[in-house]
Short mmCIF file of C-alpha atoms and ligand atoms in Angstrom, two decimals:
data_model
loop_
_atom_site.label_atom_id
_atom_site.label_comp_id
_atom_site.label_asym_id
_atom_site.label_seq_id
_atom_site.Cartn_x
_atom_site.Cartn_y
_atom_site.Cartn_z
CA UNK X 1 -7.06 -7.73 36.55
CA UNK X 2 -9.09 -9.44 33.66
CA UNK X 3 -7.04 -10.73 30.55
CA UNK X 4 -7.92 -8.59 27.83
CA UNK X 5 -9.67 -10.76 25.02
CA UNK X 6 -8.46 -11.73 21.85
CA UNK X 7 -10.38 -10.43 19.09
CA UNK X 8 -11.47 -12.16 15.90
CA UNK X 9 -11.70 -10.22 12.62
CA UNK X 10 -12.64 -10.71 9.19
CA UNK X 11 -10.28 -9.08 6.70
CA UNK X 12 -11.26 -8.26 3.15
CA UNK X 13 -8.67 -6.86 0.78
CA UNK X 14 -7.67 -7.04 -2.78
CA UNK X 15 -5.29 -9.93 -2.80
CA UNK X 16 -2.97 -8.67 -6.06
CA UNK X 17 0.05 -6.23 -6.04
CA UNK X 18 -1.16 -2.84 -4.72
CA UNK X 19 -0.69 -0.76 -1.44
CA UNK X 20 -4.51 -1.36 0.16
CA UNK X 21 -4.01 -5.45 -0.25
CA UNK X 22 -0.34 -5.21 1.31
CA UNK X 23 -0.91 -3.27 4.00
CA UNK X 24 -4.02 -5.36 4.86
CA UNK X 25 -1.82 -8.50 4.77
CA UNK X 26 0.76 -6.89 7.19
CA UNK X 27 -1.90 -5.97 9.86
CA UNK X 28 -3.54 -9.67 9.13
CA UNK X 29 -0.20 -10.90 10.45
CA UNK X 30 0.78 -8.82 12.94
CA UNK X 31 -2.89 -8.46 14.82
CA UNK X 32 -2.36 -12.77 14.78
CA UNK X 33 0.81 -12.67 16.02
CA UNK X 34 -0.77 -10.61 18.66
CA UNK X 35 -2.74 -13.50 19.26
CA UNK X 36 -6.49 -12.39 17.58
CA UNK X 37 -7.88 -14.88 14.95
CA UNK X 38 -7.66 -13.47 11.43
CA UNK X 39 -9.76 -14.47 8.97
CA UNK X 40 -8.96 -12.86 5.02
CA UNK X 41 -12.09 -13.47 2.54
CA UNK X 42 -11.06 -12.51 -1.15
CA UNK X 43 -11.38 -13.65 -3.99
CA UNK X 44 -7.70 -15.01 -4.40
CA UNK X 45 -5.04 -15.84 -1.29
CA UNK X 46 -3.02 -12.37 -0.69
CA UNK X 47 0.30 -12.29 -2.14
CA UNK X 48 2.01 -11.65 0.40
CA UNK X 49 0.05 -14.00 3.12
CA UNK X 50 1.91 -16.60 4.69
CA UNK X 51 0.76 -20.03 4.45
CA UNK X 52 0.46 -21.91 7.78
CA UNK X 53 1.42 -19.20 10.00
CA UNK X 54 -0.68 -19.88 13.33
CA UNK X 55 -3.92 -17.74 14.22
CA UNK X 56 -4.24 -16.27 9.90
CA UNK X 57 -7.38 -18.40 8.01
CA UNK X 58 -7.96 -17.79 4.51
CA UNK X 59 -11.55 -17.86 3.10
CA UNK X 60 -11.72 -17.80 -0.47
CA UNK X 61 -15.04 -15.98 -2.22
CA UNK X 62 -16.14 -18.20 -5.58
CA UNK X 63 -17.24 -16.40 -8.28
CA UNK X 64 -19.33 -18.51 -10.79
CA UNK X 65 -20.06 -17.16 -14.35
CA UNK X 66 -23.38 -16.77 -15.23
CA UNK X 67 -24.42 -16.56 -18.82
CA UNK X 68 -27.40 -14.00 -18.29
CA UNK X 69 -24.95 -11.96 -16.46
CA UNK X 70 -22.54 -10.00 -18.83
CA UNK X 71 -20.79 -8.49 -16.35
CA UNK X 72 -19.38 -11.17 -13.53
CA UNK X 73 -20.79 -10.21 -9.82
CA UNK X 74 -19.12 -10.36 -6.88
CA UNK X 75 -20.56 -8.23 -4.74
CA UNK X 76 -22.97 -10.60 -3.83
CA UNK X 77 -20.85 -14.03 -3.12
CA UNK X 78 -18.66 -11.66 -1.04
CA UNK X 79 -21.21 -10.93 1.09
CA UNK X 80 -22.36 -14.24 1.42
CA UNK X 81 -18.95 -15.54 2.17
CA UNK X 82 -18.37 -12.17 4.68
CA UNK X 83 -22.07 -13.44 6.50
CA UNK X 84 -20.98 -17.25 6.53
CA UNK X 85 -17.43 -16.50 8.16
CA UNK X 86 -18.75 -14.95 10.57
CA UNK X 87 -21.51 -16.42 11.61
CA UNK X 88 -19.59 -20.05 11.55
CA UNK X 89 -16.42 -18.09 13.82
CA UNK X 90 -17.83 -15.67 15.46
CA UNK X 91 -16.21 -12.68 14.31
CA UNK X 92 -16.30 -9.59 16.12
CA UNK X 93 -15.09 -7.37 13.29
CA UNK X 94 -14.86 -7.01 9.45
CA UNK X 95 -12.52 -4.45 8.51
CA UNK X 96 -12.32 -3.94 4.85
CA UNK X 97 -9.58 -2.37 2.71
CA UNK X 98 -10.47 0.10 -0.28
CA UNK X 99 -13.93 0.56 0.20
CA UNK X 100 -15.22 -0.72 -3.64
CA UNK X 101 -17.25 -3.29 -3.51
CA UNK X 102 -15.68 -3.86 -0.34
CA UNK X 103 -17.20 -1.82 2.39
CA UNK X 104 -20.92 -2.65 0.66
CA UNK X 105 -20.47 -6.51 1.00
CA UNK X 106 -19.95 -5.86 4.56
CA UNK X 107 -22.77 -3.92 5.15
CA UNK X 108 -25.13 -6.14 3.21
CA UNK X 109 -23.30 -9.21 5.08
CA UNK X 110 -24.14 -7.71 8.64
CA UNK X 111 -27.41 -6.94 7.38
CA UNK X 112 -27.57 -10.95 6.83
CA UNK X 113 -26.99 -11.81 10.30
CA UNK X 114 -29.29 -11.66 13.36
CA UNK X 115 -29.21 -8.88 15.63
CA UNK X 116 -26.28 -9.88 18.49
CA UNK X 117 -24.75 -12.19 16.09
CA UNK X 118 -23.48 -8.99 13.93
CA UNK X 119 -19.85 -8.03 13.38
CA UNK X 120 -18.99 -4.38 13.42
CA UNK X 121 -17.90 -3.07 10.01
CA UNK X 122 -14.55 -0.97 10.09
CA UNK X 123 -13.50 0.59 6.28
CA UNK X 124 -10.08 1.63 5.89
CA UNK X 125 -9.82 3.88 2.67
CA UNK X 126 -6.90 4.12 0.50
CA UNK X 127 -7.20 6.31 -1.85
CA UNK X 128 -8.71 5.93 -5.30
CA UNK X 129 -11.43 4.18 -3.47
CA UNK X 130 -12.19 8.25 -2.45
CA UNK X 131 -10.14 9.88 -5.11
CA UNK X 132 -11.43 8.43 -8.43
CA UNK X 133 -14.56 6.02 -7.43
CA UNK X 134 -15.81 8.66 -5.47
CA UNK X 135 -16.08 11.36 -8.06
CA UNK X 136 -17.71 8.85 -10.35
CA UNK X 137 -21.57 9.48 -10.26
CA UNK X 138 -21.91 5.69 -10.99
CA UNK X 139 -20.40 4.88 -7.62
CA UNK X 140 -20.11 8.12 -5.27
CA UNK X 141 -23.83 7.46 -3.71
CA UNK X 142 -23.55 3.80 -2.81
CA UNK X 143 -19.70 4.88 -1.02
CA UNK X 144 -20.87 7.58 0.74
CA UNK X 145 -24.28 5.12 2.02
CA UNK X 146 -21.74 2.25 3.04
CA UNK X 147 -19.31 4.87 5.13
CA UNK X 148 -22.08 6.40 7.07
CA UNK X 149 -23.08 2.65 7.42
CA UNK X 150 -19.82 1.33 8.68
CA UNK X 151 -19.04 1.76 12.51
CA UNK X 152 -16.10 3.04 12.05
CA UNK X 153 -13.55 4.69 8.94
CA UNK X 154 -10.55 5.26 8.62
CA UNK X 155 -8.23 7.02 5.91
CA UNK X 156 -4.28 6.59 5.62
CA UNK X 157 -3.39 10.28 5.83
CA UNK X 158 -5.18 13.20 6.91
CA UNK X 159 -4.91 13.93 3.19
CA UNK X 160 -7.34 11.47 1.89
CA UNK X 161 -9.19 12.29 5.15
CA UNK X 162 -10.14 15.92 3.96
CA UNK X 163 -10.27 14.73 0.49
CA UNK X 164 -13.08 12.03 1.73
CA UNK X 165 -15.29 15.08 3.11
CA UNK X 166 -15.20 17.23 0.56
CA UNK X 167 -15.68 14.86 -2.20
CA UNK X 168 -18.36 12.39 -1.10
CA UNK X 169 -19.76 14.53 1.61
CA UNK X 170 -19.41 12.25 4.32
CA UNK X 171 -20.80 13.85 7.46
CA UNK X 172 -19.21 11.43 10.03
CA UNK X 173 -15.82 11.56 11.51
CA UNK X 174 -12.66 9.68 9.95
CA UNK X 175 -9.83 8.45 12.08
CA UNK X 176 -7.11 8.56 10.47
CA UNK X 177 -4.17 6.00 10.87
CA UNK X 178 -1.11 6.05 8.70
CA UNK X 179 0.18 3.11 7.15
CA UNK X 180 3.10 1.16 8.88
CA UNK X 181 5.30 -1.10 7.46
CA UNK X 182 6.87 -4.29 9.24
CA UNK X 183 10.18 -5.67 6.75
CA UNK X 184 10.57 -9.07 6.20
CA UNK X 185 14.53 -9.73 7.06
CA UNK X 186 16.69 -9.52 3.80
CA UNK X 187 17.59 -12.84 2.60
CA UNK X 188 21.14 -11.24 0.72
CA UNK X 189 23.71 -9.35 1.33
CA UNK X 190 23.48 -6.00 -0.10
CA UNK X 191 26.84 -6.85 -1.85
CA UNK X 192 25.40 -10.12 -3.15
CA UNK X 193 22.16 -7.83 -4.61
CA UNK X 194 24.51 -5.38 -5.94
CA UNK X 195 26.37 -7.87 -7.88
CA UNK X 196 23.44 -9.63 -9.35
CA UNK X 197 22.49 -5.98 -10.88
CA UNK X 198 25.92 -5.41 -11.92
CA UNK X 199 26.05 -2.60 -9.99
CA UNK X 200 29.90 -1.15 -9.94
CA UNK X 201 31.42 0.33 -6.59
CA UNK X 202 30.69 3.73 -7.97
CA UNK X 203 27.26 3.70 -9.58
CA UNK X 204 24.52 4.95 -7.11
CA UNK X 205 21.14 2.49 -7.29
CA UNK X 206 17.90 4.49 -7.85
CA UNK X 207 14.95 2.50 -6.88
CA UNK X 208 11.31 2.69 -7.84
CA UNK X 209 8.79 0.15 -7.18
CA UNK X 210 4.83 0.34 -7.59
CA UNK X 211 1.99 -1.42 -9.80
CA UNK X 212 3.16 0.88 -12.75
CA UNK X 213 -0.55 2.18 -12.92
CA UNK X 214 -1.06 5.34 -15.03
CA UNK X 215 -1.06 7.49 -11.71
CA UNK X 216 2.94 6.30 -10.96
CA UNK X 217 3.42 8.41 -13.87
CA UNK X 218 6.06 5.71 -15.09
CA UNK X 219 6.56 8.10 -18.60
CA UNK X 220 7.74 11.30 -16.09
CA UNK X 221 9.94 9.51 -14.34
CA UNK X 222 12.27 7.38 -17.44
CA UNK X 223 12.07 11.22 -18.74
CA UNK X 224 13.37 12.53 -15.95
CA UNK X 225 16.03 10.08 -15.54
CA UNK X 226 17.17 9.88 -19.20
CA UNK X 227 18.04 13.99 -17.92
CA UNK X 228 20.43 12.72 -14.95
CA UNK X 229 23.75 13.92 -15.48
CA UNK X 230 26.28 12.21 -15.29
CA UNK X 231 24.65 8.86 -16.73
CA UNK X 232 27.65 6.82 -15.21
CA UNK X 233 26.71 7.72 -11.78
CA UNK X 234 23.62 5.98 -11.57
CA UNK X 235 20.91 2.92 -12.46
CA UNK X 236 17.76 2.63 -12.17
CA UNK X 237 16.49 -0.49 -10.45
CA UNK X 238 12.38 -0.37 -11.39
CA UNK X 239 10.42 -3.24 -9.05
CA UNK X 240 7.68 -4.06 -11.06
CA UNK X 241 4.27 -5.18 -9.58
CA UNK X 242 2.72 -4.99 -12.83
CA UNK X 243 4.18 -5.72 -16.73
CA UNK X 244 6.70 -3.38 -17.59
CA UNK X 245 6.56 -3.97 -21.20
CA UNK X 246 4.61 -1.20 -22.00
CA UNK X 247 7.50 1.07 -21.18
CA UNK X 248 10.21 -0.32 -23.09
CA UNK X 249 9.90 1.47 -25.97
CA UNK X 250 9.81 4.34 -23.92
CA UNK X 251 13.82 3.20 -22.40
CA UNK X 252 15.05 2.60 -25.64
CA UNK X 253 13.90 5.91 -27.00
CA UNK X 254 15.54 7.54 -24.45
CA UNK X 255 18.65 5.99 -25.03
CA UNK X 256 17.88 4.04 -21.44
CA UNK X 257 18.67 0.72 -22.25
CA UNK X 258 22.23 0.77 -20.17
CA UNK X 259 21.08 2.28 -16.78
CA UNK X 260 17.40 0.47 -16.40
CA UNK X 261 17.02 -2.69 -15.03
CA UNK X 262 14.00 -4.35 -14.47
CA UNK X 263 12.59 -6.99 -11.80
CA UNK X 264 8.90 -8.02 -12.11
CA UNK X 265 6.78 -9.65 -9.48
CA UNK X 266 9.60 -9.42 -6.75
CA UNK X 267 8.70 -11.15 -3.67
CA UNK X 268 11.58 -10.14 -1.54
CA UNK X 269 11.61 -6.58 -1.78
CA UNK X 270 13.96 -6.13 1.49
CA UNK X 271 17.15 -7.31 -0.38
CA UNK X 272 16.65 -4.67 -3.34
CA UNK X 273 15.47 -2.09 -0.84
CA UNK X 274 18.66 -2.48 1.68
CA UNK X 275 21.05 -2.12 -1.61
CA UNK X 276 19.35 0.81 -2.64
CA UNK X 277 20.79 4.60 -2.51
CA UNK X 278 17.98 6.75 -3.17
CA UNK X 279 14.33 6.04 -4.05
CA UNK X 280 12.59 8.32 -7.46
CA UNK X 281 8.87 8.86 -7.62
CA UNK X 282 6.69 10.72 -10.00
CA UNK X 283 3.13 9.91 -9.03
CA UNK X 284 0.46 12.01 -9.77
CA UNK X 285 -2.04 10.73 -7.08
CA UNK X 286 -1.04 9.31 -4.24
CA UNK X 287 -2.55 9.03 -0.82
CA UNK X 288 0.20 7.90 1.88
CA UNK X 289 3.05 6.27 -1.00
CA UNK X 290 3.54 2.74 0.56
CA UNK X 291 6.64 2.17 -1.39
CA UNK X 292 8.25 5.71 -0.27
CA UNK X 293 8.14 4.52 3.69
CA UNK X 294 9.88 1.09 2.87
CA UNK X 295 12.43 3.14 1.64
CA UNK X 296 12.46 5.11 4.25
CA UNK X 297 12.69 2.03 6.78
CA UNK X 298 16.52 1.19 5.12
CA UNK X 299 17.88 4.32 5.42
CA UNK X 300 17.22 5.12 1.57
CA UNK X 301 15.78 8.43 1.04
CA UNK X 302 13.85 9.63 -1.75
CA UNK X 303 12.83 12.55 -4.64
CA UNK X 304 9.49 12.45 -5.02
CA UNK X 305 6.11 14.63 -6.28
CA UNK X 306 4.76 15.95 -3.59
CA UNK X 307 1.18 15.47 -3.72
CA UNK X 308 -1.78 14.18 -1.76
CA UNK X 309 -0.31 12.51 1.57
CA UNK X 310 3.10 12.22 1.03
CA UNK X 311 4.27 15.78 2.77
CA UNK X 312 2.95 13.79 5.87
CA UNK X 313 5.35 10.76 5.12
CA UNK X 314 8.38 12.73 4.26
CA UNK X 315 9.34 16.26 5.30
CA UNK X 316 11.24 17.55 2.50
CA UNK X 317 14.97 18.76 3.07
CA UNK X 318 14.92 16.57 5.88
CA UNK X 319 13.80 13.41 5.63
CA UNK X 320 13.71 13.50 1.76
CA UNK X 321 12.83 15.63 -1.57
CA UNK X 322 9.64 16.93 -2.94
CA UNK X 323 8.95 18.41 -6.18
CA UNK X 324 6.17 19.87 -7.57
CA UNK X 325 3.51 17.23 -9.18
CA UNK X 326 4.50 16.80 -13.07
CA UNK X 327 7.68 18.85 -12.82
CA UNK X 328 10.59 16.30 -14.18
CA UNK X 329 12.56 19.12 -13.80
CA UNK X 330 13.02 19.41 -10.33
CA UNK X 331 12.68 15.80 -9.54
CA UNK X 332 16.02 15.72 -11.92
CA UNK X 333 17.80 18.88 -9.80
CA UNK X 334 16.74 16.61 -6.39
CA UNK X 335 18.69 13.36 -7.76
CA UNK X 336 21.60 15.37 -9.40
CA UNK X 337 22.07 16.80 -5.62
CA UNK X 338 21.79 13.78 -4.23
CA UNK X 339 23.99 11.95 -6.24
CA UNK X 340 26.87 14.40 -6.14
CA UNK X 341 26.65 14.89 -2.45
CA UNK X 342 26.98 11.04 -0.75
CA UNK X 343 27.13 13.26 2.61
CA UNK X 344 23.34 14.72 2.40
CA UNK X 345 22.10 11.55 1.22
CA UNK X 346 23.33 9.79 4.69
CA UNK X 347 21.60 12.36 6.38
CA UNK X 348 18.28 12.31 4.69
CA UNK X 349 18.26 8.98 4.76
CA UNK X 350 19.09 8.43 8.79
CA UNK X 351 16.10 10.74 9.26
CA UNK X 352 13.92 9.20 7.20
CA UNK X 353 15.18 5.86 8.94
CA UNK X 354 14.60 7.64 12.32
CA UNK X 355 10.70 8.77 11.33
CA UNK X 356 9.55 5.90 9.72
CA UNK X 357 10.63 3.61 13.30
CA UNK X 358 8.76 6.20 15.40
CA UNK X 359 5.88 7.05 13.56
CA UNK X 360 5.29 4.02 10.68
CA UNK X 361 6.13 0.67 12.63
CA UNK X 362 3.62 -1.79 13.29
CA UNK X 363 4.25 -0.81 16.97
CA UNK X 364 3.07 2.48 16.42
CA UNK X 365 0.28 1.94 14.16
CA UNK X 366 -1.41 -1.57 14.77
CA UNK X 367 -2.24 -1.08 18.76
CA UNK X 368 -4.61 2.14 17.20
CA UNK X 369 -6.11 -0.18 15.35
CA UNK X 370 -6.93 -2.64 18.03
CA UNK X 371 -7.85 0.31 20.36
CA UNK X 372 -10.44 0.90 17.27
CA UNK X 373 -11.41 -2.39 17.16
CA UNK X 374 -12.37 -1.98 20.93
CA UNK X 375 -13.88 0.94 20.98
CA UNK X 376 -16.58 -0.16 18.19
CA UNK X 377 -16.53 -3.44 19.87
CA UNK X 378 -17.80 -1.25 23.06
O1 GMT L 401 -2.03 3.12 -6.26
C1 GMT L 401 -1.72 2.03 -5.79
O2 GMT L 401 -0.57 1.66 -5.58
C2 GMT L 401 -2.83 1.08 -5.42
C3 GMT L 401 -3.60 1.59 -4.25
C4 GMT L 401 -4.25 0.43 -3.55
O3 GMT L 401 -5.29 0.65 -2.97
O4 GMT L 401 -3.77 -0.68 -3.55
O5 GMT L 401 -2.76 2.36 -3.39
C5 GMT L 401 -3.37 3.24 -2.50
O6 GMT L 401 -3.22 2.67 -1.20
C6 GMT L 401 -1.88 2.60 -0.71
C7 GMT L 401 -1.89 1.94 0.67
O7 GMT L 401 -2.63 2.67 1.58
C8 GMT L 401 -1.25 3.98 -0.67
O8 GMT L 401 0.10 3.87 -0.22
C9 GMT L 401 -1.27 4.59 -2.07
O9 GMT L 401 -0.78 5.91 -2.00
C10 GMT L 401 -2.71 4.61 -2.59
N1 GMT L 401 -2.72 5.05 -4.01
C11 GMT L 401 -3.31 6.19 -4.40
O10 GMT L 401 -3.85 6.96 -3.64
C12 GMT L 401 -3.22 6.47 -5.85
#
């Protein structure tokens, strides 16, 4: 029987803190460690991208500033970048992440290229991409043009799936494929990580980590934490992809100051999240909740809003807690149980260990994308 061939693909992501850009990154590495050739082409080298790992290029876009142009474009250099890189290596796909500007530079990019000599375009939405920029008259048209134009979408939750066709009106069919997440082993002990926070023996670690953008509703959850009773049973470890600042009036006004700690720009998430007890989020939008699954992954289960795609990540009572969307109260009653029964925590969080390894690994998710790949490929 024929090898099957490796296949080379163009990745385009946003290469700062947020879910679309690190989940990009994680199937960049794991479709080259597969053995495809993986070329990323942003504007800036992916945070989390490893440098000299074999078969993973980085092609960076160069934006130059313009003095009749008062806005800076980059649209256009992507493009030309996305049409260069893959005319010079051949690519056979370029899958873009969040689909503004993203999925247009593609388009326009394949557009660029002789016929034969064209990549097929895959968008992956993520959420806001959909969810905000779609509602936005400014935006919504040129979207919806560049999905119909792609040969293939896909959504991260059959959430932002339904959400896609109702908003933007897009009269083609959406795969979706969850995200997965792949953990980096912990470089600490959990012991060593607990120490550094000053954990004690008896204090249970609540974790949160996001970008802190207004739809983490940061403000609903120090509220709802400055209500945990009792305050000696707890801290709040906040992973900060974004400045925290902002909030600190917020934890001294609250009397806070004792039971939050802060991190910013963390790099090696794994050590926090295997120290953790139980993740808290508030978000008010959220289409799959990267941060909830790597939770999941170490056993740590969470109290969270339920809202958008997360009911399809965790199955509250079992593998979790969900509260309504902007009710502190009941994300408070969900921690206070939680923290007074260790028992129900070790069970929520073995399921939630259980269904993020069966249905969110990289060896669930990432051979449906290459199947994808294939398929468009023909
Ligand atoms: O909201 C963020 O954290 C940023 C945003 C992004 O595109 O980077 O996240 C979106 O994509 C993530 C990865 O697919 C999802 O886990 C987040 O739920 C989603 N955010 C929203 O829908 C608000």
């Amino acid at each position: 029987m024929a090898a099957v061939r490796a296949l080379k693909i163009g990745i385009t992501c946003y290469p700062s803190v947020g879910g679309s850009g690190i989940l990009a990154t994680a199937l960049g590495e794991e479709l080259a460690q597969r053995g495809h050739e993986v070329h990323f082409i942003s504007y800036g080298r992916p945070f989390r991208l490893p440098v000299d790992a074999p078969r993973l290029h980085f092609h960076p876009v160069v934006i130059n500033d313009y003095e009749l142009f008062k806005y800076p474009d980059y649209t256009l250099p992507l493009s030309v970048k996305m049409a260069e890189v893959a005319r010079d290596h051949a690519l056979d796909v370029l899958h873009v992440h969040y689909a503004v500007p993203h999925a247009t530079a593609a388009i326009l990019a394949r557009s660029m290229l002789p016929e034969g000599k064209r990549p097929r375009v895959v968008t992956t939405l993520h959420g806001t991409d959909t969810t905000l920029l779609g509602r936005d008259a400014g935006y919504g048209p040129a979207i919806r043009h560049a999905l119909m134009q792609s040969d293939a979408v896909t959504a991260v939750s059959a959430w932002l799936r339904d959400e896609t066709h109702r908003l933007l009106a897009v009269d083609r069919p959406i795969d979706v494929i969850h995200n997965f997440y792949a953990p980096k082993t912990p470089r600490r002990s959990r012991e060593d990580v607990r120490r550094e926070l000053g954990l004690r023996d008896d204090e249970a670690m609540i974790l949160h980590l996001s970008n802190l953008r207004p739809v983490k509703r940061i403000d609903l959850l120090l509220d709802a934490v400055a209500r945990v009773q009792p305050r000696a049973a707890f801290k709040l470890v906040i992973l900060a992809g974004g400045d925290f600042a902002p909030f600190a009036e917020q934890v001294r006004s609250l009397g806070l100051g004792d039971r939050v700690i802060v991190r910013e720009n963390v790099l090696e998430i794994e050590d926090y999240l295997q120290a953790a007890d139980l993740g808290l989020f508030a978000s008010s939008a959220e289409s799959f909740c990267l941060s909830l699954l790597e939770c999941m992954w170490f056993g740590c289960p969470s109290v969270s809003t339920s809202v958008g795609g997360i009911p399809e990540v965790i199955e509250s009572g079992v593998s979790g807690l969900l509260a309504p969307t902007g009710d502190a109260e009941a994300l408070v009653r969900g921690v206070e149980s939680l923290l007074r029964d260790p028992e129900k925590r070790a069970a929520l969080g073995q399921a939630a260990q259980r269904r993020a390894r069966e249905l969110f690994s990289a060896e669930a998710i990432v051979p449906r994308y290459e199947a994808l790949y294939r398929r468009v490929c023909g």
